[in-house]
Amino acid sequence: MAHSSVTGEGMPRVMAAAGVVIALIAVFVSAMYFGQRVIMYPAPRSTPPPARDRAEIVRLDLAAGPVEALLLAAEGGAATPAPLLIFTHGNGELADYWIDEFGEPRRWGWAVLLLEYPGYGRSAGNPSEASIRAAALAAYDWARHDPRIDSTRIVAYGRSLGGGAAARLAAERSLAALILESSFTSVRPLAARMLMPGVLVRDPFDNLRALQDYRGPMLVIHGTFDDIVPVTEGRKLAAAVPGAELHELPCGHNDCPQAWGVIRAFLARHRIHPAEPLQGTDRR
């Protein structure tokens, strides 16, 4: 009769093999946990010189060092205070890349604040969910107290990873409206597609949770051919906020045209543009 049990002589080999497997798993888990921010925040290595000729550089002082934001003034001699778009970009971009992309809302009479992330461009620190949240809050608080800005008409506009920063602003500050483009419900389901357990995600950016109490105007823009953040993510975001609007475009993740016509119509429907400054809005 054959015996399936491991003999005393074979036990050391089995234990050694098990030890190797455990060590490999530990190395894999450690690499996923500690190396994920390199993948998640691929800040461009080439940083343009300060764009003082095209934007006003705003210094935001955080605990880990100063972070930049670029203020683009409204065009056409618009009267101040001006309404403001706070734009938070994707993870592989810089604020500088977007200076020329916001000419349209500036012609409407809107100012634009392009937020840079800690560790990106000329900003100090390191990127993480906590540090990006702190930078976004600092940008809002600066704008709210600048006399050139209409504090009743501050709109957060987040693209891709920037949707996480914008969603947190909606949770912690009073916004006139929120715009999310090519964003996600959470990093966890995206990480699962790369076989990373959700428990190992250090910066989950749980946007559904951030939006659970938000009841202001919200516009979600998403490409139907997005193979990085599927359009189903945008649909779930829109479904999470009562009355939210969803606009789908026939594009991917990084090739969607700027939907300024859609954005302007959305702002007009909610009397944010071109209405007069709002009265009696509670500010946090």
Tab-separated table of C-alpha atoms in Angstrom:
chain	number	residue	atom	x	y	z
A	1	MET	CA	0.000	0.000	0.000
A	2	ALA	CA	1.431	3.425	-1.054
A	3	HIS	CA	1.946	6.074	1.558
A	4	SER	CA	1.224	9.744	0.660
A	5	SER	CA	2.789	11.201	3.777
A	6	VAL	CA	6.141	12.947	3.580
A	7	THR	CA	8.945	10.947	5.081
A	8	GLY	CA	11.234	12.367	7.692
A	9	GLU	CA	14.002	12.516	5.107
A	10	GLY	CA	11.868	14.575	2.663
A	11	MET	CA	10.491	17.011	5.240
A	12	PRO	CA	13.466	19.420	5.156
A	13	ARG	CA	13.147	19.761	1.381
A	14	VAL	CA	9.422	20.512	1.669
A	15	MET	CA	10.027	23.058	4.412
A	16	ALA	CA	12.786	24.681	2.375
A	17	ALA	CA	10.531	24.902	-0.689
A	18	ALA	CA	7.735	26.367	1.436
A	19	GLY	CA	10.161	28.916	2.829
A	20	VAL	CA	11.192	29.963	-0.670
A	21	VAL	CA	7.549	30.367	-1.715
A	22	ILE	CA	6.768	32.440	1.385
A	23	ALA	CA	9.837	34.598	0.768
A	24	LEU	CA	8.840	35.173	-2.860
A	25	ILE	CA	5.310	36.116	-1.808
A	26	ALA	CA	6.712	38.506	0.791
A	27	VAL	CA	8.971	40.128	-1.811
A	28	PHE	CA	6.064	40.424	-4.253
A	29	VAL	CA	3.728	41.945	-1.664
A	30	SER	CA	6.456	44.311	-0.443
A	31	ALA	CA	7.218	45.424	-4.002
A	32	MET	CA	3.525	46.065	-4.694
A	33	TYR	CA	3.056	47.982	-1.465
A	34	PHE	CA	6.183	50.125	-1.484
A	35	GLY	CA	6.636	50.456	-5.239
A	36	GLN	CA	3.097	51.348	-6.243
A	37	ARG	CA	3.550	55.099	-5.879
A	38	VAL	CA	6.252	55.065	-8.532
A	39	ILE	CA	3.664	53.603	-10.911
A	40	MET	CA	0.765	55.684	-9.657
A	41	TYR	CA	2.549	59.034	-9.805
A	42	PRO	CA	4.764	59.036	-12.930
A	43	ALA	CA	5.609	62.719	-12.714
A	44	PRO	CA	7.263	63.937	-15.943
A	45	ARG	CA	11.019	64.256	-15.438
A	46	SER	CA	11.378	67.307	-17.652
A	47	THR	CA	10.071	70.383	-15.878
A	48	PRO	CA	9.470	73.590	-17.848
A	49	PRO	CA	10.887	76.846	-16.482
A	50	PRO	CA	8.466	78.962	-14.436
A	51	ALA	CA	5.671	80.238	-16.675
A	52	ARG	CA	5.735	83.802	-15.329
A	53	ASP	CA	5.047	85.245	-18.774
A	54	ARG	CA	1.804	83.295	-19.151
A	55	ALA	CA	0.540	82.740	-15.620
A	56	GLU	CA	0.783	84.112	-12.105
A	57	ILE	CA	2.613	81.683	-9.851
A	58	VAL	CA	0.770	81.124	-6.580
A	59	ARG	CA	2.788	79.642	-3.715
A	60	LEU	CA	0.891	77.339	-1.369
A	61	ASP	CA	2.802	76.599	1.824
A	62	LEU	CA	2.319	73.009	3.014
A	63	ALA	CA	4.016	71.115	5.833
A	64	ALA	CA	6.366	69.309	3.412
A	65	GLY	CA	7.271	72.468	1.518
A	66	PRO	CA	5.764	74.903	-0.980
A	67	VAL	CA	3.507	73.742	-3.792
A	68	GLU	CA	2.780	75.785	-6.905
A	69	ALA	CA	-0.458	76.674	-8.597
A	70	LEU	CA	-0.739	78.686	-11.799
A	71	LEU	CA	-3.379	81.406	-11.914
A	72	LEU	CA	-4.733	82.328	-15.345
A	73	ALA	CA	-6.664	85.588	-15.265
A	74	ALA	CA	-9.969	86.057	-17.047
A	75	GLU	CA	-9.632	87.667	-20.462
A	76	GLY	CA	-11.402	90.625	-22.006
A	77	GLY	CA	-11.094	92.973	-19.072
A	78	ALA	CA	-13.712	91.067	-17.096
A	79	ALA	CA	-14.784	92.754	-13.905
A	80	THR	CA	-13.519	91.280	-10.672
A	81	PRO	CA	-14.233	89.303	-8.676
A	82	ALA	CA	-14.227	86.561	-11.323
A	83	PRO	CA	-15.590	83.017	-11.036
A	84	LEU	CA	-12.884	80.362	-10.812
A	85	LEU	CA	-12.176	76.887	-12.155
A	86	ILE	CA	-9.729	74.930	-9.981
A	87	PHE	CA	-8.251	72.300	-12.299
A	88	THR	CA	-6.528	69.161	-11.015
A	89	HIS	CA	-4.705	67.206	-13.724
A	90	GLY	CA	-3.921	63.545	-14.422
A	91	ASN	CA	-1.092	61.566	-12.871
A	92	GLY	CA	1.357	61.768	-15.787
A	93	GLU	CA	0.948	65.485	-16.450
A	94	LEU	CA	2.055	68.867	-15.155
A	95	ALA	CA	0.009	71.974	-14.517
A	96	ASP	CA	2.172	73.772	-17.103
A	97	TYR	CA	0.840	71.510	-19.854
A	98	TRP	CA	-2.640	72.973	-19.440
A	99	ILE	CA	-1.948	76.708	-19.645
A	100	ASP	CA	-2.999	76.987	-23.291
A	101	GLU	CA	-5.989	74.648	-22.945
A	102	PHE	CA	-8.149	77.014	-20.893
A	103	GLY	CA	-8.478	79.933	-23.286
A	104	GLU	CA	-12.182	79.235	-23.794
A	105	PRO	CA	-13.406	79.655	-20.194
A	106	ARG	CA	-11.063	82.625	-19.779
A	107	ARG	CA	-12.871	84.272	-22.686
A	108	TRP	CA	-16.125	83.701	-20.810
A	109	GLY	CA	-14.741	85.796	-17.966
A	110	TRP	CA	-13.544	82.927	-15.781
A	111	ALA	CA	-10.215	82.733	-14.002
A	112	VAL	CA	-8.456	79.357	-13.827
A	113	LEU	CA	-6.190	77.943	-11.118
A	114	LEU	CA	-4.036	75.027	-12.325
A	115	LEU	CA	-2.943	73.094	-9.252
A	116	GLU	CA	0.405	71.321	-9.204
A	117	TYR	CA	0.888	68.268	-7.013
A	118	PRO	CA	3.560	67.798	-4.335
A	119	GLY	CA	6.650	66.289	-5.949
A	120	TYR	CA	5.570	67.356	-9.434
A	121	GLY	CA	7.201	70.084	-11.476
A	122	ARG	CA	8.640	72.753	-9.212
A	123	SER	CA	6.599	71.707	-6.147
A	124	ALA	CA	8.239	70.281	-3.036
A	125	GLY	CA	7.237	67.132	-1.205
A	126	ASN	CA	6.051	63.742	-2.426
A	127	PRO	CA	2.763	62.809	-4.066
A	128	SER	CA	0.222	60.790	-2.101
A	129	GLU	CA	-3.497	60.947	-1.518
A	130	ALA	CA	-2.946	62.886	1.702
A	131	SER	CA	-0.494	65.402	0.209
A	132	ILE	CA	-2.608	66.003	-2.922
A	133	ARG	CA	-5.689	66.508	-0.735
A	134	ALA	CA	-3.754	69.044	1.367
A	135	ALA	CA	-2.642	70.903	-1.766
A	136	ALA	CA	-6.186	71.035	-3.144
A	137	LEU	CA	-7.573	72.377	0.135
A	138	ALA	CA	-4.802	74.980	0.294
A	139	ALA	CA	-5.586	76.065	-3.268
A	140	TYR	CA	-9.270	76.476	-2.463
A	141	ASP	CA	-8.589	78.384	0.750
A	142	TRP	CA	-6.199	80.710	-1.065
A	143	ALA	CA	-8.772	81.377	-3.796
A	144	ARG	CA	-11.578	81.973	-1.349
A	145	HIS	CA	-9.662	84.795	0.307
A	146	ASP	CA	-8.266	86.421	-2.835
A	147	PRO	CA	-10.316	89.550	-3.626
A	148	ARG	CA	-10.024	88.893	-7.376
A	149	ILE	CA	-12.033	85.672	-7.035
A	150	ASP	CA	-15.794	85.357	-6.596
A	151	SER	CA	-15.862	82.922	-3.685
A	152	THR	CA	-19.498	82.004	-4.429
A	153	ARG	CA	-18.525	80.610	-7.839
A	154	ILE	CA	-15.583	78.292	-7.320
A	155	VAL	CA	-15.885	75.143	-9.439
A	156	ALA	CA	-13.567	72.131	-9.095
A	157	TYR	CA	-12.655	70.355	-12.332
A	158	GLY	CA	-10.692	67.121	-11.955
A	159	ARG	CA	-9.346	64.929	-14.753
A	160	SER	CA	-8.412	61.260	-14.220
A	161	LEU	CA	-6.414	61.109	-10.952
A	162	GLY	CA	-7.327	64.772	-10.456
A	163	GLY	CA	-10.913	63.658	-9.989
A	164	GLY	CA	-9.823	62.335	-6.609
A	165	ALA	CA	-8.574	65.762	-5.536
A	166	ALA	CA	-11.721	67.451	-6.877
A	167	ALA	CA	-14.037	64.968	-5.146
A	168	ARG	CA	-12.327	65.639	-1.830
A	169	LEU	CA	-12.795	69.354	-2.300
A	170	ALA	CA	-16.502	68.686	-2.809
A	171	ALA	CA	-16.553	66.737	0.455
A	172	GLU	CA	-14.660	69.291	2.536
A	173	ARG	CA	-15.373	72.692	0.999
A	174	SER	CA	-18.401	74.424	-0.471
A	175	LEU	CA	-18.280	74.387	-4.270
A	176	ALA	CA	-20.586	76.001	-6.785
A	177	ALA	CA	-20.235	72.849	-8.924
A	178	LEU	CA	-18.049	69.816	-9.553
A	179	ILE	CA	-16.773	68.484	-12.895
A	180	LEU	CA	-15.146	65.051	-13.174
A	181	GLU	CA	-13.540	63.938	-16.438
A	182	SER	CA	-12.235	60.415	-17.123
A	183	SER	CA	-12.202	59.709	-13.401
A	184	PHE	CA	-12.904	56.603	-11.308
A	185	THR	CA	-14.919	55.376	-8.343
A	186	SER	CA	-11.769	54.223	-6.513
A	187	VAL	CA	-8.239	53.110	-7.324
A	188	ARG	CA	-8.964	49.674	-5.815
A	189	PRO	CA	-10.990	48.201	-8.724
A	190	LEU	CA	-8.379	49.529	-11.163
A	191	ALA	CA	-5.619	47.920	-9.098
A	192	ALA	CA	-7.538	44.621	-9.093
A	193	ARG	CA	-7.194	44.529	-12.886
A	194	MET	CA	-3.424	44.332	-12.281
A	195	LEU	CA	-3.898	41.571	-9.678
A	196	MET	CA	-3.184	43.862	-6.728
A	197	PRO	CA	-5.391	43.173	-3.683
A	198	GLY	CA	-7.367	46.227	-2.639
A	199	VAL	CA	-6.009	46.027	0.901
A	200	LEU	CA	-2.526	46.844	-0.429
A	201	VAL	CA	-3.587	50.074	-2.168
A	202	ARG	CA	-1.963	52.909	-0.212
A	203	ASP	CA	-3.840	55.756	-1.914
A	204	PRO	CA	-7.333	54.440	-2.725
A	205	PHE	CA	-8.919	57.790	-3.654
A	206	ASP	CA	-12.367	56.441	-2.798
A	207	ASN	CA	-14.387	58.951	-4.803
A	208	LEU	CA	-17.735	57.273	-4.168
A	209	ARG	CA	-17.206	57.697	-0.442
A	210	ALA	CA	-16.065	61.298	-0.878
A	211	LEU	CA	-19.233	62.080	-2.838
A	212	GLN	CA	-21.704	60.299	-0.569
A	213	ASP	CA	-22.927	63.565	0.999
A	214	TYR	CA	-22.365	65.877	-1.967
A	215	ARG	CA	-25.615	67.334	-3.296
A	216	GLY	CA	-24.394	70.177	-5.501
A	217	PRO	CA	-24.341	70.309	-9.314
A	218	MET	CA	-22.046	67.680	-10.828
A	219	LEU	CA	-21.050	66.964	-14.419
A	220	VAL	CA	-19.298	63.720	-15.365
A	221	ILE	CA	-17.501	63.551	-18.729
A	222	HIS	CA	-16.126	60.212	-19.906
A	223	GLY	CA	-14.893	58.577	-23.092
A	224	THR	CA	-16.767	55.463	-24.197
A	225	PHE	CA	-13.513	53.956	-25.532
A	226	ASP	CA	-11.500	54.592	-22.373
A	227	ASP	CA	-9.377	51.462	-21.795
A	228	ILE	CA	-7.608	52.846	-18.717
A	229	VAL	CA	-10.635	53.935	-16.676
A	230	PRO	CA	-13.697	52.219	-18.193
A	231	VAL	CA	-16.757	54.345	-18.915
A	232	THR	CA	-18.665	52.243	-16.378
A	233	GLU	CA	-16.653	54.052	-13.692
A	234	GLY	CA	-17.945	57.413	-14.905
A	235	ARG	CA	-21.500	56.075	-14.990
A	236	LYS	CA	-21.213	54.914	-11.382
A	237	LEU	CA	-19.910	58.317	-10.317
A	238	ALA	CA	-22.841	60.068	-11.994
A	239	ALA	CA	-25.303	57.648	-10.393
A	240	ALA	CA	-23.866	58.380	-6.938
A	241	VAL	CA	-25.008	62.021	-6.833
A	242	PRO	CA	-28.700	62.888	-7.270
A	243	GLY	CA	-29.242	65.059	-10.337
A	244	ALA	CA	-25.695	64.604	-11.665
A	245	GLU	CA	-25.260	64.908	-15.425
A	246	LEU	CA	-23.322	62.393	-17.517
A	247	HIS	CA	-21.850	63.249	-20.915
A	248	GLU	CA	-20.186	60.445	-22.850
A	249	LEU	CA	-17.796	61.152	-25.722
A	250	PRO	CA	-16.528	58.799	-28.467
A	251	CYS	CA	-12.905	58.906	-27.272
A	252	GLY	CA	-10.426	57.172	-24.989
A	253	HIS	CA	-8.671	58.302	-21.838
A	254	ASN	CA	-6.158	60.847	-23.116
A	255	ASP	CA	-7.607	61.891	-26.473
A	256	CYS	CA	-10.949	63.421	-25.524
A	257	PRO	CA	-11.498	66.933	-26.859
A	258	GLN	CA	-12.175	69.661	-24.337
A	259	ALA	CA	-15.953	69.687	-23.944
A	260	TRP	CA	-16.264	73.419	-23.354
A	261	GLY	CA	-19.697	73.656	-24.947
A	262	VAL	CA	-21.011	70.954	-22.612
A	263	ILE	CA	-19.368	72.597	-19.593
A	264	ARG	CA	-20.696	76.052	-20.417
A	265	ALA	CA	-24.237	74.731	-20.876
A	266	PHE	CA	-23.963	72.842	-17.572
A	267	LEU	CA	-22.837	75.967	-15.713
A	268	ALA	CA	-25.613	78.007	-17.325
A	269	ARG	CA	-28.296	75.466	-16.346
A	270	HIS	CA	-27.225	75.837	-12.738
A	271	ARG	CA	-27.066	79.645	-12.943
A	272	ILE	CA	-23.327	79.675	-12.294
A	273	HIS	CA	-22.552	81.173	-15.686
A	274	PRO	CA	-23.325	83.762	-16.913
A	275	ALA	CA	-25.521	84.564	-13.917
A	276	GLU	CA	-24.667	87.304	-11.434
A	277	PRO	CA	-22.659	86.321	-8.350
A	278	LEU	CA	-24.644	84.074	-6.053
A	279	GLN	CA	-25.993	85.559	-2.848
A	280	GLY	CA	-26.039	84.075	0.615
A	281	THR	CA	-23.994	80.966	-0.196
A	282	ASP	CA	-22.670	79.235	2.911
A	283	ARG	CA	-18.880	78.901	2.757
A	284	ARG	CA	-16.834	76.485	4.797
